[in-house]
């Protein structure tokens, strides 16, 4: 087991996750613009340059997924505090974006109940649960998280139902990067929320929360942000997917800021280290 202070180990872990996320975001954005066949909706590996971009993206995704579990090997059980740090300003922005994205999803789905290529019951339920998700993050934004555990399960159901709605989309192939990427985001959001809600019911598992936070933040940032850039650039045009991309981006900001806050809360030794350095200087 690593004997360095908790702050140093946790900081190194978050830096690694952040670096992998930025690399994946850059590679996926470049791949969408330079190695993406818009006619069929798949990445192309027809040229060496295209193949390098696409396969490099797959490699970094695999490494990031495996590396996210490394925290379990160098942070002992009970070292991380059970209580979460308060939301920072960036966290509040991410929370607000999540609330707005869920609200937009609810409105969009309600207006498209009879037009989306999926059973109307799925669309209606997805709209209702998206409204619950908007309420959960609105309470988070207002600093009333302790009042929202049941609404948090609405977030999980909303993610599951949004996945179901896009699953029935016959115009986007099942294994196309756009659909696969967003499904990974929604699945990671569901798992993350299970651990996000545990502290609210007195069953905190901070190490598991950190691992699921890393995985969810990685996928939501790499996929959500690159998809939004691709939408702006005209690569994608579907507004349902755009709303989910905005939702993923909000989650990435929210989770990333919460992780940094947890790092600072877990590091009383860091404050002492900084003070001693200032004194020495």
Tab-separated table of C-alpha atoms in Angstrom:
chain	number	residue	atom	x	y	z
A	1	UNK	CA	0.000	0.000	0.000
A	2	UNK	CA	1.236	3.477	-0.912
A	3	UNK	CA	2.511	5.317	2.193
A	4	UNK	CA	2.285	8.840	0.779
A	5	UNK	CA	-0.282	11.235	2.336
A	6	UNK	CA	-3.876	10.745	1.209
A	7	UNK	CA	-3.930	14.137	-0.503
A	8	UNK	CA	-0.957	13.237	-2.714
A	9	UNK	CA	-2.424	9.897	-3.743
A	10	UNK	CA	-5.913	11.222	-4.411
A	11	UNK	CA	-4.549	14.218	-6.311
A	12	UNK	CA	-2.432	11.957	-8.509
A	13	UNK	CA	-5.500	9.830	-9.233
A	14	UNK	CA	-7.621	12.839	-10.229
A	15	UNK	CA	-4.823	14.268	-12.384
A	16	UNK	CA	-4.596	10.939	-14.214
A	17	UNK	CA	-8.354	10.819	-14.780
A	18	UNK	CA	-8.393	14.448	-15.917
A	19	UNK	CA	-5.503	13.939	-18.337
A	20	UNK	CA	-7.114	10.837	-19.860
A	21	UNK	CA	-10.399	12.725	-20.217
A	22	UNK	CA	-8.784	15.659	-22.026
A	23	UNK	CA	-6.869	13.352	-24.383
A	24	UNK	CA	-10.015	11.344	-25.168
A	25	UNK	CA	-12.028	14.536	-25.695
A	26	UNK	CA	-9.443	15.863	-28.136
A	27	UNK	CA	-9.129	12.569	-30.016
A	28	UNK	CA	-12.888	12.069	-30.275
A	29	UNK	CA	-13.450	15.628	-31.495
A	30	UNK	CA	-10.768	15.229	-34.163
A	31	UNK	CA	-12.154	11.829	-35.143
A	32	UNK	CA	-15.676	13.246	-35.553
A	33	UNK	CA	-14.431	15.940	-37.904
A	34	UNK	CA	-11.647	14.100	-39.729
A	35	UNK	CA	-12.448	10.381	-39.602
A	36	UNK	CA	-16.241	10.228	-39.534
A	37	UNK	CA	-18.409	9.134	-42.458
A	38	UNK	CA	-21.564	11.212	-42.036
A	39	UNK	CA	-23.479	9.200	-44.649
A	40	UNK	CA	-23.345	5.969	-42.658
A	41	UNK	CA	-22.689	7.376	-39.179
A	42	UNK	CA	-19.494	5.440	-38.433
A	43	UNK	CA	-15.838	6.233	-37.944
A	44	UNK	CA	-13.702	5.477	-40.975
A	45	UNK	CA	-10.283	3.809	-40.912
A	46	UNK	CA	-9.728	4.015	-44.660
A	47	UNK	CA	-6.502	6.015	-44.336
A	48	UNK	CA	-3.607	5.563	-41.876
A	49	UNK	CA	-4.345	8.960	-40.320
A	50	UNK	CA	-8.005	8.039	-39.768
A	51	UNK	CA	-7.061	4.679	-38.337
A	52	UNK	CA	-4.562	6.275	-35.961
A	53	UNK	CA	-7.183	8.683	-34.605
A	54	UNK	CA	-9.890	6.068	-34.157
A	55	UNK	CA	-7.738	3.317	-32.642
A	56	UNK	CA	-5.924	5.802	-30.384
A	57	UNK	CA	-9.344	6.847	-29.071
A	58	UNK	CA	-10.293	3.239	-28.357
A	59	UNK	CA	-6.997	2.618	-26.561
A	60	UNK	CA	-7.286	5.684	-24.322
A	61	UNK	CA	-10.889	4.756	-23.486
A	62	UNK	CA	-9.829	1.257	-22.437
A	63	UNK	CA	-6.893	2.557	-20.390
A	64	UNK	CA	-9.051	5.179	-18.675
A	65	UNK	CA	-11.703	2.599	-17.779
A	66	UNK	CA	-9.121	0.218	-16.319
A	67	UNK	CA	-7.184	3.020	-14.626
A	68	UNK	CA	-10.310	4.301	-12.876
A	69	UNK	CA	-10.243	1.218	-10.645
A	70	UNK	CA	-6.637	1.857	-9.581
A	71	UNK	CA	-7.907	3.985	-6.689
A	72	UNK	CA	-8.960	0.795	-4.911
A	73	UNK	CA	-5.316	-0.314	-4.736
A	74	UNK	CA	-3.665	2.765	-3.245
A	75	UNK	CA	-6.400	4.303	-1.066
A	76	UNK	CA	-7.436	2.172	1.882
A	77	UNK	CA	-11.016	1.621	2.984
A	78	UNK	CA	-11.999	4.300	5.498
A	79	UNK	CA	-9.397	6.867	4.393
A	80	UNK	CA	-11.799	8.995	2.373
A	81	UNK	CA	-14.354	11.016	4.376
A	82	UNK	CA	-17.952	9.806	4.200
A	83	UNK	CA	-19.369	13.334	3.959
A	84	UNK	CA	-19.160	15.189	0.676
A	85	UNK	CA	-17.723	18.678	0.317
A	86	UNK	CA	-20.066	21.596	-0.517
A	87	UNK	CA	-20.625	22.520	-4.146
A	88	UNK	CA	-18.154	24.969	-5.666
A	89	UNK	CA	-19.139	27.650	-8.193
A	90	UNK	CA	-18.215	25.324	-11.049
A	91	UNK	CA	-20.266	22.624	-9.363
A	92	UNK	CA	-23.227	24.976	-9.130
A	93	UNK	CA	-22.876	25.727	-12.843
A	94	UNK	CA	-22.830	21.992	-13.642
A	95	UNK	CA	-25.806	21.442	-11.346
A	96	UNK	CA	-27.734	24.211	-13.075
A	97	UNK	CA	-26.851	22.804	-16.499
A	98	UNK	CA	-28.083	19.347	-15.428
A	99	UNK	CA	-31.351	20.857	-14.180
A	100	UNK	CA	-31.850	22.804	-17.419
A	101	UNK	CA	-30.973	19.797	-19.588
A	102	UNK	CA	-33.433	17.565	-17.733
A	103	UNK	CA	-36.117	20.260	-18.006
A	104	UNK	CA	-35.407	20.647	-21.739
A	105	UNK	CA	-35.600	16.869	-22.161
A	106	UNK	CA	-38.956	16.778	-20.357
A	107	UNK	CA	-40.409	19.537	-22.555
A	108	UNK	CA	-38.982	18.069	-25.770
A	109	UNK	CA	-40.254	14.566	-25.000
A	110	UNK	CA	-43.732	15.816	-24.102
A	111	UNK	CA	-43.982	17.603	-27.449
A	112	UNK	CA	-42.732	14.512	-29.317
A	113	UNK	CA	-44.722	11.755	-27.599
A	114	UNK	CA	-46.401	10.640	-30.818
A	115	UNK	CA	-43.559	11.359	-33.238
A	116	UNK	CA	-40.450	9.714	-31.783
A	117	UNK	CA	-39.796	6.169	-33.107
A	118	UNK	CA	-40.475	4.410	-29.789
A	119	UNK	CA	-43.577	3.380	-27.809
A	120	UNK	CA	-45.385	6.477	-26.515
A	121	UNK	CA	-45.358	5.086	-22.965
A	122	UNK	CA	-41.552	5.190	-22.904
A	123	UNK	CA	-41.523	8.774	-24.135
A	124	UNK	CA	-44.126	9.891	-21.584
A	125	UNK	CA	-42.381	8.147	-18.690
A	126	UNK	CA	-39.024	9.562	-19.807
A	127	UNK	CA	-40.559	13.060	-19.781
A	128	UNK	CA	-41.964	12.583	-16.263
A	129	UNK	CA	-38.707	11.198	-14.866
A	130	UNK	CA	-36.724	13.945	-16.592
A	131	UNK	CA	-38.917	16.407	-14.694
A	132	UNK	CA	-37.974	14.620	-11.469
A	133	UNK	CA	-34.322	14.870	-12.484
A	134	UNK	CA	-34.714	18.608	-13.044
A	135	UNK	CA	-36.260	18.932	-9.570
A	136	UNK	CA	-33.393	16.961	-7.987
A	137	UNK	CA	-30.714	19.193	-9.436
A	138	UNK	CA	-32.735	22.320	-8.725
A	139	UNK	CA	-32.770	21.352	-5.034
A	140	UNK	CA	-29.033	20.663	-5.282
A	141	UNK	CA	-28.545	24.139	-6.737
A	142	UNK	CA	-30.555	25.638	-3.866
A	143	UNK	CA	-28.471	23.756	-1.283
A	144	UNK	CA	-31.261	21.383	-0.247
A	145	UNK	CA	-29.705	18.097	-1.297
A	146	UNK	CA	-30.783	16.310	1.903
A	147	UNK	CA	-34.418	16.747	0.834
A	148	UNK	CA	-33.902	15.057	-2.515
A	149	UNK	CA	-32.922	11.368	-2.188
A	150	UNK	CA	-36.161	10.068	-3.713
A	151	UNK	CA	-35.907	12.563	-6.567
A	152	UNK	CA	-32.405	11.225	-7.154
A	153	UNK	CA	-33.880	7.869	-8.092
A	154	UNK	CA	-35.900	9.785	-10.660
A	155	UNK	CA	-32.562	10.767	-12.232
A	156	UNK	CA	-31.652	7.083	-12.542
A	157	UNK	CA	-35.022	6.250	-14.104
A	158	UNK	CA	-34.738	9.236	-16.454
A	159	UNK	CA	-31.336	8.050	-17.679
A	160	UNK	CA	-32.680	4.521	-18.191
A	161	UNK	CA	-35.722	5.774	-20.106
A	162	UNK	CA	-33.698	8.198	-22.241
A	163	UNK	CA	-31.510	5.233	-23.140
A	164	UNK	CA	-34.677	3.311	-24.068
A	165	UNK	CA	-35.992	6.164	-26.227
A	166	UNK	CA	-32.753	6.386	-28.205
A	167	UNK	CA	-32.565	2.578	-28.376
A	168	UNK	CA	-35.674	2.593	-30.578
A	169	UNK	CA	-34.201	5.206	-32.926
A	170	UNK	CA	-33.998	3.312	-36.227
A	171	UNK	CA	-32.249	6.189	-38.003
A	172	UNK	CA	-29.094	5.875	-35.898
A	173	UNK	CA	-27.447	2.451	-36.075
A	174	UNK	CA	-27.234	0.546	-32.802
A	175	UNK	CA	-23.430	0.396	-32.820
A	176	UNK	CA	-22.845	3.850	-34.306
A	177	UNK	CA	-20.473	6.037	-32.230
A	178	UNK	CA	-23.167	8.621	-31.479
A	179	UNK	CA	-25.584	6.108	-29.962
A	180	UNK	CA	-22.962	3.915	-28.284
A	181	UNK	CA	-21.232	6.930	-26.731
A	182	UNK	CA	-24.428	8.356	-25.261
A	183	UNK	CA	-25.574	4.963	-24.017
A	184	UNK	CA	-22.266	4.612	-22.161
A	185	UNK	CA	-22.832	8.061	-20.659
A	186	UNK	CA	-26.362	7.191	-19.530
A	187	UNK	CA	-25.279	3.838	-18.079
A	188	UNK	CA	-22.414	5.478	-16.182
A	189	UNK	CA	-24.802	8.167	-14.891
A	190	UNK	CA	-27.113	5.467	-13.524
A	191	UNK	CA	-24.275	3.719	-11.685
A	192	UNK	CA	-22.822	7.020	-10.430
A	193	UNK	CA	-26.185	8.129	-9.047
A	194	UNK	CA	-26.544	4.909	-7.035
A	195	UNK	CA	-23.402	5.867	-5.096
A	196	UNK	CA	-24.140	9.611	-5.146
A	197	UNK	CA	-27.356	8.952	-3.211
A	198	UNK	CA	-25.866	6.604	-0.620
A	199	UNK	CA	-24.508	9.404	1.653
A	200	UNK	CA	-28.027	10.867	1.788
A	201	UNK	CA	-29.335	7.649	3.346
A	202	UNK	CA	-26.335	7.095	5.631
A	203	UNK	CA	-24.753	4.322	3.551
A	204	UNK	CA	-21.763	6.109	2.058
A	205	UNK	CA	-19.133	4.183	0.077
A	206	UNK	CA	-16.619	6.945	-0.766
A	207	UNK	CA	-14.098	4.774	-2.633
A	208	UNK	CA	-16.776	3.269	-4.866
A	209	UNK	CA	-18.214	6.757	-5.379
A	210	UNK	CA	-14.778	8.033	-6.450
A	211	UNK	CA	-14.342	5.208	-8.972
A	212	UNK	CA	-17.814	5.612	-10.469
A	213	UNK	CA	-17.321	9.398	-10.510
A	214	UNK	CA	-14.123	8.967	-12.523
A	215	UNK	CA	-15.765	6.643	-15.045
A	216	UNK	CA	-18.874	8.793	-15.409
A	217	UNK	CA	-16.937	12.055	-15.690
A	218	UNK	CA	-14.634	10.526	-18.295
A	219	UNK	CA	-17.417	9.292	-20.580
A	220	UNK	CA	-19.707	12.302	-20.082
A	221	UNK	CA	-16.938	14.801	-20.857
A	222	UNK	CA	-15.298	12.912	-23.717
A	223	UNK	CA	-18.605	12.090	-25.418
A	224	UNK	CA	-20.850	14.985	-24.417
A	225	UNK	CA	-18.473	17.857	-25.168
A	226	UNK	CA	-17.153	16.368	-28.419
A	227	UNK	CA	-20.721	15.690	-29.604
A	228	UNK	CA	-21.756	19.287	-28.871
A	229	UNK	CA	-18.763	20.577	-30.832
A	230	UNK	CA	-19.712	18.198	-33.660
A	231	UNK	CA	-23.313	19.478	-33.555
A	232	UNK	CA	-22.105	23.058	-33.822
A	233	UNK	CA	-19.893	21.986	-36.747
A	234	UNK	CA	-22.817	20.335	-38.542
A	235	UNK	CA	-21.694	16.732	-38.064
A	236	UNK	CA	-24.823	15.928	-36.027
A	237	UNK	CA	-28.285	17.482	-36.321
A	238	UNK	CA	-30.569	15.506	-33.970
A	239	UNK	CA	-31.951	17.635	-31.118
A	240	UNK	CA	-32.865	14.657	-28.902
A	241	UNK	CA	-29.241	13.563	-28.881
A	242	UNK	CA	-28.115	17.159	-28.363
A	243	UNK	CA	-30.179	17.398	-25.177
A	244	UNK	CA	-28.553	14.215	-23.874
A	245	UNK	CA	-25.139	15.608	-24.849
A	246	UNK	CA	-25.906	18.736	-22.811
A	247	UNK	CA	-26.982	16.531	-19.936
A	248	UNK	CA	-23.734	14.553	-20.142
A	249	UNK	CA	-21.700	17.768	-20.198
A	250	UNK	CA	-23.540	19.040	-17.126
A	251	UNK	CA	-22.792	15.794	-15.312
A	252	UNK	CA	-19.119	16.030	-16.267
A	253	UNK	CA	-18.865	19.531	-14.773
A	254	UNK	CA	-20.859	18.534	-11.713
A	255	UNK	CA	-18.896	15.352	-11.010
A	256	UNK	CA	-15.504	16.903	-11.744
A	257	UNK	CA	-16.091	19.824	-9.389
A	258	UNK	CA	-17.415	17.517	-6.657
A	259	UNK	CA	-14.305	15.340	-6.989
A	260	UNK	CA	-12.008	18.347	-6.576
A	261	UNK	CA	-14.041	19.453	-3.556
A	262	UNK	CA	-13.737	15.982	-2.041
A	263	UNK	CA	-9.992	16.106	-2.645
A	264	UNK	CA	-9.662	19.323	-0.672
A	265	UNK	CA	-11.888	18.024	2.114
A	266	UNK	CA	-9.854	14.813	2.310
A	267	UNK	CA	-6.609	16.727	2.702
A	268	UNK	CA	-6.197	18.438	6.072
A	269	UNK	CA	-2.519	17.500	5.729
A	270	UNK	CA	-2.371	19.577	2.520
A	271	UNK	CA	-3.324	22.744	4.377
A	272	UNK	CA	-0.650	22.090	6.979
A	273	UNK	CA	1.876	21.401	4.226
A	274	UNK	CA	1.007	24.671	2.478
A	275	UNK	CA	1.289	26.625	5.751
A	276	UNK	CA	4.695	25.183	6.535
A	277	UNK	CA	5.923	25.995	3.036
A	278	UNK	CA	4.729	29.599	3.362
A	279	UNK	CA	6.466	29.897	6.740
A	280	UNK	CA	9.711	28.522	5.358
A	281	UNK	CA	9.582	30.948	2.452
